[in-house]
Amino acid sequence: MIPDLKMKLSVIIPCHNEQNNVGFLIQALTKTLNETEYNFELIFVDDGSSDDTVNEIKFNAGIYPNVFYIELSKNFGKDNALKAGISMATGSAVITMDADMQHPPGMIIKMLQFWEEGYDIVYTYRENANPHAKLYQKVTSRLFYKGINMLSDIKLEDGTSDFRLMDERVIKDLKLIDEHELFLRGIIKWAGFKQAGIPYTPSKRHTGEVSYSFAKLVKLAIGSIMAFSARPLYIMTGVGLTVSLMTIFYIPYVLISFAEGYAVNGWASIIATIAFFGGLQLMVLSIIGVYVGKIFMQSKARPNYLIRSTNLVNVNNDLIRV
Ligand code: UDP
Ligand code: MG
């Protein structure tokens, strides 16, 4: 694809408590993108921050004509914040990245090269475990990628990030996806198109704290895996079948014991068996329950996010300031 002066890039940045990173990122992105032949718009999505992030974004939007903001009505989570940005993006390519400088803006140049070569999606994955991450983050991250690769039909590289470039033809389809539990990394892999993956080494967080606690990470990991695959249900069917087969050997033992007259000695084994099957049934039921819950949430068809305020409207694929 030959760069065209009129072509525009949209950069979408979800922010949750990033008040001291916004200005810094705008400077860094402006410097990098001014070296390219593209126009660009920066769309900041405030995901229910409790600090001054939203005012910081609004302040910058007042200074720079290509900075836009979407203020969500509360914290909806990063994927939903990204969806809010994507739904407004008008660029020929859309780049999503974190606000904390962990996704090096310089990498965008490399992404653009792949895009110009004709790739529709250029995603990134961490080359090495994030040297700045805490131990619990490294462990949950590894378990998450192992889990999702084992339990679903997609294969994600270890450390696949939300730092990626997508062509407008991908964005057009992405805008139509309506999933209550949105997991963009998985959806992008599932989507196909011409994809290139490039490794990167995350930088240190510029300022502030990581938004995810251990509990939030575990919840997100289980939610994403179950939202993306029905395989846990099939695995449970397998476990159920295996246990049923095992009883084929157990029943003759019970019958022989009965015939030989010492059946009453089996109290311990009866209790053990009841406890085992009771536990197994509860586990299977709860897994089914989680899926039913997800159907329930999806069937309500609530929007992924609500907007409290924004300075843009998308009119005929052009962002208009309001
Ligand atoms: N973020 C968000 N909503 C959330 C949590 C995080 O928009 O509920 C944003 C955050 O501001 C940052 C990006 O998502 O721009 C990544 O979050 P963070 O740096 O806290 O986590 P990491 O990916 O580094 O573990
Ligand atoms: Mg970060």
mmCIF file of C-alpha atoms and ligand atoms in Angstrom:
data_model
loop_
_atom_site.group_PDB
_atom_site.id
_atom_site.type_symbol
_atom_site.label_atom_id
_atom_site.label_comp_id
_atom_site.label_asym_id
_atom_site.label_seq_id
_atom_site.Cartn_x
_atom_site.Cartn_y
_atom_site.Cartn_z
ATOM 1 C CA MET A 1 0.000 0.000 0.000
ATOM 2 C CA ILE A 2 1.549 3.296 -1.063
ATOM 3 C CA PRO A 3 1.382 5.988 1.617
ATOM 4 C CA ASP A 4 -1.025 8.727 0.665
ATOM 5 C CA LEU A 5 -0.819 12.193 2.148
ATOM 6 C CA LYS A 6 -4.515 12.164 2.847
ATOM 7 C CA MET A 7 -4.434 8.883 4.729
ATOM 8 C CA LYS A 8 -5.195 9.121 8.386
ATOM 9 C CA LEU A 9 -4.254 6.957 11.346
ATOM 10 C CA SER A 10 -6.415 6.691 14.460
ATOM 11 C CA VAL A 11 -4.660 5.912 17.715
ATOM 12 C CA ILE A 12 -6.923 4.700 20.509
ATOM 13 C CA ILE A 13 -5.709 4.901 24.074
ATOM 14 C CA PRO A 14 -7.793 3.522 26.966
ATOM 15 C CA CYS A 15 -6.988 5.301 30.230
ATOM 16 C CA HIS A 16 -7.713 4.341 33.799
ATOM 17 C CA ASN A 17 -5.973 6.648 36.276
ATOM 18 C CA GLU A 18 -3.266 7.871 33.919
ATOM 19 C CA GLN A 19 -3.314 11.609 34.710
ATOM 20 C CA ASN A 20 0.463 12.032 34.530
ATOM 21 C CA ASN A 21 0.926 9.904 31.415
ATOM 22 C CA VAL A 22 -1.515 11.537 29.008
ATOM 23 C CA GLY A 23 0.520 14.659 28.197
ATOM 24 C CA PHE A 24 3.747 12.688 27.952
ATOM 25 C CA LEU A 25 2.198 10.152 25.557
ATOM 26 C CA ILE A 26 0.741 12.881 23.348
ATOM 27 C CA GLN A 27 4.227 14.406 23.011
ATOM 28 C CA ALA A 28 5.834 11.054 22.230
ATOM 29 C CA LEU A 29 3.141 10.033 19.721
ATOM 30 C CA THR A 30 3.164 13.420 18.003
ATOM 31 C CA LYS A 31 6.932 13.244 17.615
ATOM 32 C CA THR A 32 6.811 9.715 16.170
ATOM 33 C CA LEU A 33 3.808 10.204 13.914
ATOM 34 C CA ASN A 34 5.032 13.536 12.553
ATOM 35 C CA GLU A 35 7.920 11.557 11.063
ATOM 36 C CA THR A 36 5.444 9.539 8.984
ATOM 37 C CA GLU A 37 3.497 10.646 5.955
ATOM 38 C CA TYR A 38 0.151 10.225 7.644
ATOM 39 C CA ASN A 39 -2.302 12.503 9.365
ATOM 40 C CA PHE A 40 -3.402 11.199 12.723
ATOM 41 C CA GLU A 41 -6.082 11.524 15.354
ATOM 42 C CA LEU A 42 -5.552 10.496 18.979
ATOM 43 C CA ILE A 43 -8.677 9.213 20.699
ATOM 44 C CA PHE A 44 -8.366 8.959 24.482
ATOM 45 C CA VAL A 45 -11.011 6.912 26.257
ATOM 46 C CA ASP A 46 -11.328 7.661 29.957
ATOM 47 C CA ASP A 47 -12.454 4.403 31.540
ATOM 48 C CA GLY A 48 -13.945 5.675 34.782
ATOM 49 C CA SER A 49 -10.744 7.076 36.267
ATOM 50 C CA SER A 50 -10.896 8.253 39.849
ATOM 51 C CA ASP A 51 -8.030 10.725 39.412
ATOM 52 C CA ASP A 52 -7.808 13.773 37.160
ATOM 53 C CA THR A 53 -7.267 11.845 33.896
ATOM 54 C CA VAL A 54 -10.438 13.088 32.232
ATOM 55 C CA ASN A 55 -9.606 16.753 32.822
ATOM 56 C CA GLU A 56 -6.076 16.163 31.618
ATOM 57 C CA ILE A 57 -7.425 14.664 28.376
ATOM 58 C CA LYS A 58 -9.983 17.452 27.947
ATOM 59 C CA PHE A 59 -7.268 20.038 28.544
ATOM 60 C CA ASN A 60 -5.111 18.517 25.800
ATOM 61 C CA ALA A 61 -8.104 18.193 23.481
ATOM 62 C CA GLY A 62 -8.527 21.946 23.902
ATOM 63 C CA ILE A 63 -4.957 22.547 22.765
ATOM 64 C CA TYR A 64 -4.490 19.992 19.992
ATOM 65 C CA PRO A 65 -7.114 19.800 17.235
ATOM 66 C CA ASN A 66 -6.338 16.122 16.593
ATOM 67 C CA VAL A 67 -6.844 14.987 20.198
ATOM 68 C CA PHE A 68 -10.312 13.674 21.037
ATOM 69 C CA TYR A 69 -11.824 12.319 24.205
ATOM 70 C CA ILE A 70 -14.545 9.891 25.137
ATOM 71 C CA GLU A 71 -15.448 9.904 28.820
ATOM 72 C CA LEU A 72 -17.181 6.672 29.828
ATOM 73 C CA SER A 73 -19.817 6.819 32.548
ATOM 74 C CA LYS A 74 -17.845 4.418 34.816
ATOM 75 C CA ASN A 75 -15.099 1.815 34.667
ATOM 76 C CA PHE A 76 -16.129 -0.702 31.994
ATOM 77 C CA GLY A 77 -12.746 -2.427 31.584
ATOM 78 C CA LYS A 78 -10.050 -2.001 28.999
ATOM 79 C CA ASP A 79 -11.607 -4.056 26.189
ATOM 80 C CA ASN A 80 -14.878 -2.155 26.397
ATOM 81 C CA ALA A 81 -12.980 1.143 26.468
ATOM 82 C CA LEU A 82 -11.139 0.031 23.331
ATOM 83 C CA LYS A 83 -14.460 -0.806 21.704
ATOM 84 C CA ALA A 84 -15.717 2.695 22.491
ATOM 85 C CA GLY A 85 -12.668 4.171 20.741
ATOM 86 C CA ILE A 86 -12.829 1.778 17.798
ATOM 87 C CA SER A 87 -16.489 2.598 17.197
ATOM 88 C CA MET A 88 -15.507 6.255 16.623
ATOM 89 C CA ALA A 89 -12.290 5.719 14.681
ATOM 90 C CA THR A 90 -12.157 7.033 11.120
ATOM 91 C CA GLY A 91 -8.546 6.314 10.124
ATOM 92 C CA SER A 92 -7.391 4.062 7.283
ATOM 93 C CA ALA A 93 -5.588 2.175 10.013
ATOM 94 C CA VAL A 94 -6.362 2.054 13.722
ATOM 95 C CA ILE A 95 -3.686 1.559 16.352
ATOM 96 C CA THR A 96 -4.568 0.615 19.911
ATOM 97 C CA MET A 97 -2.060 1.115 22.710
ATOM 98 C CA ASP A 98 -1.732 1.590 26.479
ATOM 99 C CA ALA A 99 -1.432 5.027 28.026
ATOM 100 C CA ASP A 100 1.466 4.230 30.351
ATOM 101 C CA MET A 101 4.338 4.203 27.774
ATOM 102 C CA GLN A 102 4.759 0.426 28.177
ATOM 103 C CA HIS A 103 3.968 0.146 24.473
ATOM 104 C CA PRO A 104 6.888 1.995 22.847
ATOM 105 C CA PRO A 105 5.482 4.578 20.378
ATOM 106 C CA GLY A 106 8.525 4.004 18.129
ATOM 107 C CA MET A 107 7.185 0.505 17.339
ATOM 108 C CA ILE A 108 4.387 2.134 15.347
ATOM 109 C CA ILE A 109 6.868 2.873 12.552
ATOM 110 C CA LYS A 110 7.560 -0.862 12.248
ATOM 111 C CA MET A 111 3.845 -1.652 12.336
ATOM 112 C CA LEU A 112 3.228 0.832 9.539
ATOM 113 C CA GLN A 113 5.870 -0.861 7.385
ATOM 114 C CA PHE A 114 4.007 -4.179 7.649
ATOM 115 C CA TRP A 115 0.717 -2.439 6.915
ATOM 116 C CA GLU A 116 2.191 -0.749 3.851
ATOM 117 C CA GLU A 117 3.350 -4.199 2.702
ATOM 118 C CA GLY A 118 -0.283 -5.284 2.738
ATOM 119 C CA TYR A 119 -0.878 -6.818 6.173
ATOM 120 C CA ASP A 120 -4.340 -6.132 7.622
ATOM 121 C CA ILE A 121 -3.416 -6.731 11.260
ATOM 122 C CA VAL A 122 -0.045 -6.143 12.873
ATOM 123 C CA TYR A 123 -0.109 -7.368 16.460
ATOM 124 C CA THR A 124 2.656 -7.442 19.046
ATOM 125 C CA TYR A 125 3.705 -9.924 21.699
ATOM 126 C CA ARG A 126 6.186 -9.580 24.532
ATOM 127 C CA GLU A 127 9.557 -10.944 23.506
ATOM 128 C CA ASN A 128 10.630 -11.688 27.056
ATOM 129 C CA ALA A 129 8.570 -11.761 30.206
ATOM 130 C CA ASN A 130 7.951 -8.157 31.139
ATOM 131 C CA PRO A 131 11.070 -7.266 33.178
ATOM 132 C CA HIS A 132 9.079 -4.649 35.076
ATOM 133 C CA ALA A 133 6.145 -6.899 36.018
ATOM 134 C CA LYS A 134 5.566 -8.173 39.527
ATOM 135 C CA LEU A 135 5.845 -11.933 40.161
ATOM 136 C CA TYR A 136 2.076 -12.440 40.432
ATOM 137 C CA GLN A 137 1.610 -10.680 37.097
ATOM 138 C CA LYS A 138 4.185 -12.915 35.413
ATOM 139 C CA VAL A 139 2.599 -16.066 36.868
ATOM 140 C CA THR A 140 -1.000 -15.118 35.974
ATOM 141 C CA SER A 141 0.117 -14.058 32.500
ATOM 142 C CA ARG A 142 1.834 -17.397 31.805
ATOM 143 C CA LEU A 143 -1.075 -19.407 33.201
ATOM 144 C CA PHE A 144 -3.521 -17.343 31.182
ATOM 145 C CA TYR A 145 -1.849 -17.962 27.817
ATOM 146 C CA LYS A 146 -1.316 -21.654 28.642
ATOM 147 C CA GLY A 147 -4.968 -21.908 29.691
ATOM 148 C CA ILE A 148 -6.479 -20.179 26.685
ATOM 149 C CA ASN A 149 -4.339 -22.163 24.235
ATOM 150 C CA MET A 150 -5.297 -25.431 25.903
ATOM 151 C CA LEU A 151 -8.986 -24.651 26.377
ATOM 152 C CA SER A 152 -9.903 -22.862 23.161
ATOM 153 C CA ASP A 153 -9.393 -23.243 19.433
ATOM 154 C CA ILE A 154 -7.257 -20.138 19.020
ATOM 155 C CA LYS A 155 -3.516 -20.023 19.631
ATOM 156 C CA LEU A 156 -2.193 -16.832 21.187
ATOM 157 C CA GLU A 157 1.524 -16.186 21.480
ATOM 158 C CA ASP A 158 2.670 -15.860 25.085
ATOM 159 C CA GLY A 159 2.371 -12.210 26.038
ATOM 160 C CA THR A 160 0.157 -11.122 23.117
ATOM 161 C CA SER A 161 -0.703 -7.499 23.823
ATOM 162 C CA ASP A 162 -3.381 -5.010 22.889
ATOM 163 C CA PHE A 163 -0.760 -2.937 21.088
ATOM 164 C CA ARG A 164 -1.737 -3.523 17.477
ATOM 165 C CA LEU A 165 -2.534 -1.970 14.150
ATOM 166 C CA MET A 166 -5.684 -2.878 12.227
ATOM 167 C CA ASP A 167 -6.640 -1.912 8.712
ATOM 168 C CA GLU A 168 -9.988 -0.166 8.250
ATOM 169 C CA ARG A 169 -11.407 -3.288 6.597
ATOM 170 C CA VAL A 170 -10.849 -5.144 9.889
ATOM 171 C CA ILE A 171 -12.291 -2.236 11.877
ATOM 172 C CA LYS A 172 -15.431 -2.254 9.726
ATOM 173 C CA ASP A 173 -16.109 -5.853 10.792
ATOM 174 C CA LEU A 174 -14.968 -5.312 14.357
ATOM 175 C CA LYS A 175 -17.551 -2.561 14.787
ATOM 176 C CA LEU A 176 -20.269 -5.146 14.133
ATOM 177 C CA ILE A 177 -19.125 -7.579 16.804
ATOM 178 C CA ASP A 178 -21.529 -7.481 19.691
ATOM 179 C CA GLU A 179 -20.247 -9.623 22.540
ATOM 180 C CA HIS A 180 -21.052 -8.890 26.137
ATOM 181 C CA GLU A 181 -17.733 -10.315 27.314
ATOM 182 C CA LEU A 182 -15.317 -8.772 24.897
ATOM 183 C CA PHE A 183 -11.843 -10.280 24.573
ATOM 184 C CA LEU A 184 -10.212 -8.438 21.687
ATOM 185 C CA ARG A 185 -6.943 -10.360 21.639
ATOM 186 C CA GLY A 186 -8.907 -13.540 20.994
ATOM 187 C CA ILE A 187 -11.308 -11.947 18.524
ATOM 188 C CA ILE A 188 -8.396 -10.574 16.492
ATOM 189 C CA LYS A 189 -6.807 -14.044 16.279
ATOM 190 C CA TRP A 190 -10.163 -15.554 15.386
ATOM 191 C CA ALA A 191 -10.837 -12.918 12.716
ATOM 192 C CA GLY A 192 -8.163 -14.133 10.323
ATOM 193 C CA PHE A 193 -7.148 -11.619 7.615
ATOM 194 C CA LYS A 194 -3.478 -11.185 6.780
ATOM 195 C CA GLN A 195 -1.727 -10.976 10.136
ATOM 196 C CA ALA A 196 1.838 -10.273 11.168
ATOM 197 C CA GLY A 197 3.067 -10.623 14.755
ATOM 198 C CA ILE A 198 6.090 -8.678 15.904
ATOM 199 C CA PRO A 199 7.881 -9.095 19.238
ATOM 200 C CA TYR A 200 8.516 -6.175 21.556
ATOM 201 C CA THR A 201 10.071 -5.543 24.936
ATOM 202 C CA PRO A 202 7.709 -3.594 27.182
ATOM 203 C CA SER A 203 9.118 -0.458 28.739
ATOM 204 C CA LYS A 204 8.619 0.528 32.340
ATOM 205 C CA ARG A 205 5.324 2.183 33.270
ATOM 206 C CA HIS A 206 5.907 5.953 32.974
ATOM 207 C CA THR A 207 4.023 6.907 36.163
ATOM 208 C CA GLY A 208 1.200 5.508 38.264
ATOM 209 C CA GLU A 209 0.198 2.010 39.252
ATOM 210 C CA VAL A 210 -0.958 -0.975 37.246
ATOM 211 C CA SER A 211 -4.767 -1.133 37.340
ATOM 212 C CA TYR A 212 -5.145 -4.864 37.839
ATOM 213 C CA SER A 213 -5.063 -6.569 41.220
ATOM 214 C CA PHE A 214 -4.396 -10.315 41.472
ATOM 215 C CA ALA A 215 -8.105 -11.041 41.976
ATOM 216 C CA LYS A 216 -9.086 -8.875 38.993
ATOM 217 C CA LEU A 217 -6.515 -10.647 36.794
ATOM 218 C CA VAL A 218 -7.771 -14.111 37.757
ATOM 219 C CA LYS A 219 -11.392 -13.086 37.164
ATOM 220 C CA LEU A 220 -10.474 -11.572 33.810
ATOM 221 C CA ALA A 221 -8.489 -14.651 32.796
ATOM 222 C CA ILE A 222 -11.264 -17.136 33.634
ATOM 223 C CA GLY A 223 -13.873 -14.839 32.068
ATOM 224 C CA SER A 224 -11.905 -14.474 28.841
ATOM 225 C CA ILE A 225 -11.215 -18.195 28.506
ATOM 226 C CA MET A 226 -14.829 -19.155 29.147
ATOM 227 C CA ALA A 227 -16.099 -16.391 26.892
ATOM 228 C CA PHE A 228 -13.975 -17.725 24.130
ATOM 229 C CA SER A 229 -14.463 -21.431 24.321
ATOM 230 C CA ALA A 230 -16.999 -24.081 25.255
ATOM 231 C CA ARG A 231 -14.197 -26.573 25.721
ATOM 232 C CA PRO A 232 -14.473 -26.673 29.546
ATOM 233 C CA LEU A 233 -17.954 -28.147 29.009
ATOM 234 C CA TYR A 234 -16.573 -30.847 26.730
ATOM 235 C CA ILE A 235 -13.761 -31.591 29.163
ATOM 236 C CA MET A 236 -16.356 -32.061 31.893
ATOM 237 C CA THR A 237 -18.221 -34.486 29.632
ATOM 238 C CA GLY A 238 -14.957 -36.408 29.301
ATOM 239 C CA VAL A 239 -14.426 -36.435 33.064
ATOM 240 C CA GLY A 240 -18.012 -37.637 33.566
ATOM 241 C CA LEU A 241 -17.552 -40.443 31.061
ATOM 242 C CA THR A 242 -14.258 -41.551 32.600
ATOM 243 C CA VAL A 243 -15.748 -41.706 36.064
ATOM 244 C CA SER A 244 -18.759 -43.660 34.749
ATOM 245 C CA LEU A 245 -16.398 -46.149 33.122
ATOM 246 C CA MET A 246 -14.515 -46.545 36.373
ATOM 247 C CA THR A 247 -17.737 -47.619 38.093
ATOM 248 C CA ILE A 248 -17.950 -50.577 35.710
ATOM 249 C CA PHE A 249 -15.069 -52.080 37.663
ATOM 250 C CA TYR A 250 -16.418 -50.931 40.979
ATOM 251 C CA ILE A 251 -19.885 -52.498 40.649
ATOM 252 C CA PRO A 252 -18.606 -56.141 40.351
ATOM 253 C CA TYR A 253 -16.506 -55.494 43.461
ATOM 254 C CA VAL A 254 -19.599 -54.306 45.318
ATOM 255 C CA LEU A 255 -21.627 -57.321 44.146
ATOM 256 C CA ILE A 256 -18.953 -59.802 45.189
ATOM 257 C CA SER A 257 -18.622 -58.111 48.579
ATOM 258 C CA PHE A 258 -22.389 -58.388 49.017
ATOM 259 C CA ALA A 259 -22.445 -62.071 47.992
ATOM 260 C CA GLU A 260 -19.682 -62.890 50.439
ATOM 261 C CA GLY A 261 -21.592 -61.272 53.261
ATOM 262 C CA TYR A 262 -19.261 -58.460 54.355
ATOM 263 C CA ALA A 263 -21.037 -55.697 52.535
ATOM 264 C CA VAL A 264 -21.547 -53.637 55.685
ATOM 265 C CA ASN A 265 -17.802 -53.085 55.928
ATOM 266 C CA GLY A 266 -18.060 -50.808 52.927
ATOM 267 C CA TRP A 267 -19.147 -47.727 54.896
ATOM 268 C CA ALA A 268 -15.939 -45.814 54.243
ATOM 269 C CA SER A 269 -15.969 -46.510 50.531
ATOM 270 C CA ILE A 270 -19.635 -45.481 50.262
ATOM 271 C CA ILE A 271 -18.950 -42.157 51.974
ATOM 272 C CA ALA A 272 -15.874 -41.603 49.810
ATOM 273 C CA THR A 273 -17.825 -42.376 46.656
ATOM 274 C CA ILE A 274 -20.736 -40.115 47.607
ATOM 275 C CA ALA A 275 -18.353 -37.279 48.441
ATOM 276 C CA PHE A 276 -16.435 -37.760 45.204
ATOM 277 C CA PHE A 277 -19.523 -37.805 42.994
ATOM 278 C CA GLY A 278 -21.136 -34.995 44.956
ATOM 279 C CA GLY A 279 -18.081 -32.829 44.375
ATOM 280 C CA LEU A 280 -17.865 -33.766 40.731
ATOM 281 C CA GLN A 281 -21.530 -32.978 40.112
ATOM 282 C CA LEU A 282 -21.257 -29.618 41.824
ATOM 283 C CA MET A 283 -18.223 -28.753 39.749
ATOM 284 C CA VAL A 284 -19.911 -29.709 36.484
ATOM 285 C CA LEU A 285 -23.060 -27.829 37.490
ATOM 286 C CA SER A 286 -21.129 -24.702 38.367
ATOM 287 C CA ILE A 287 -19.311 -24.726 35.039
ATOM 288 C CA ILE A 288 -22.660 -25.060 33.253
ATOM 289 C CA GLY A 289 -23.935 -22.274 35.530
ATOM 290 C CA VAL A 290 -21.178 -19.906 34.463
ATOM 291 C CA TYR A 291 -22.067 -20.445 30.812
ATOM 292 C CA VAL A 292 -25.779 -19.960 31.544
ATOM 293 C CA GLY A 293 -24.852 -16.719 33.310
ATOM 294 C CA LYS A 294 -22.994 -15.566 30.229
ATOM 295 C CA ILE A 295 -26.003 -16.380 28.022
ATOM 296 C CA PHE A 296 -28.160 -14.417 30.475
ATOM 297 C CA MET A 297 -25.899 -11.371 30.298
ATOM 298 C CA GLN A 298 -25.620 -11.553 26.511
ATOM 299 C CA SER A 299 -29.395 -11.965 26.095
ATOM 300 C CA LYS A 300 -29.992 -8.685 27.938
ATOM 301 C CA ALA A 301 -28.025 -7.009 25.155
ATOM 302 C CA ARG A 302 -26.851 -4.123 27.292
ATOM 303 C CA PRO A 303 -24.268 -1.919 25.599
ATOM 304 C CA ASN A 304 -20.594 -2.590 26.385
ATOM 305 C CA TYR A 305 -20.170 0.980 27.619
ATOM 306 C CA LEU A 306 -22.037 4.241 28.192
ATOM 307 C CA ILE A 307 -20.593 7.622 27.277
ATOM 308 C CA ARG A 308 -20.828 10.487 29.754
ATOM 309 C CA SER A 309 -19.246 13.098 27.485
ATOM 310 C CA THR A 310 -17.195 13.363 24.314
ATOM 311 C CA ASN A 311 -15.956 16.036 21.947
ATOM 312 C CA LEU A 312 -16.535 14.052 18.802
ATOM 313 C CA VAL A 313 -19.273 12.692 16.614
ATOM 314 C CA ASN A 314 -18.675 10.478 13.633
ATOM 315 C CA VAL A 315 -20.467 11.996 10.622
ATOM 316 C CA ASN A 316 -19.982 10.123 7.358
ATOM 317 C CA ASN A 317 -16.727 8.691 8.599
ATOM 318 C CA ASP A 318 -15.321 12.052 9.589
ATOM 319 C CA LEU A 319 -14.792 13.015 13.201
ATOM 320 C CA ILE A 320 -16.543 16.266 13.960
ATOM 321 C CA ARG A 321 -15.834 18.191 17.123
ATOM 322 C CA VAL A 322 -18.832 19.131 19.213
HETATM 323 N N1 UDP B 1 -7.050 0.344 31.577
HETATM 324 C C1 UDP B 1 -8.371 0.690 31.300
HETATM 325 N N2 UDP B 1 -9.366 0.199 32.112
HETATM 326 C C2 UDP B 1 -9.102 -0.642 33.154
HETATM 327 C C3 UDP B 1 -7.768 -1.009 33.399
HETATM 328 C C4 UDP B 1 -6.767 -0.505 32.583
HETATM 329 O O1 UDP B 1 -8.643 1.441 30.368
HETATM 330 O O2 UDP B 1 -10.042 -1.046 33.833
HETATM 331 C C5 UDP B 1 -5.976 0.870 30.711
HETATM 332 C C6 UDP B 1 -4.815 1.528 31.446
HETATM 333 O O3 UDP B 1 -5.053 2.890 31.693
HETATM 334 C C7 UDP B 1 -3.670 1.317 30.463
HETATM 335 C C8 UDP B 1 -4.002 -0.035 29.845
HETATM 336 O O4 UDP B 1 -5.417 -0.223 30.023
HETATM 337 O O5 UDP B 1 -3.659 2.316 29.449
HETATM 338 C C9 UDP B 1 -3.218 -1.180 30.482
HETATM 339 O O6 UDP B 1 -3.435 -1.201 31.868
HETATM 340 P P1 UDP B 1 -2.276 -1.403 32.937
HETATM 341 O O7 UDP B 1 -1.062 -0.668 32.534
HETATM 342 O O8 UDP B 1 -2.878 -1.060 34.259
HETATM 343 O O9 UDP B 1 -2.047 -2.976 32.894
HETATM 344 P P2 UDP B 1 -0.892 -3.847 32.183
HETATM 345 O O10 UDP B 1 -1.449 -4.185 30.816
HETATM 346 O O11 UDP B 1 0.343 -3.019 32.092
HETATM 347 O O12 UDP B 1 -0.755 -5.025 33.048
HETATM 348 MG MG MG B 2 0.756 -1.096 31.816
#
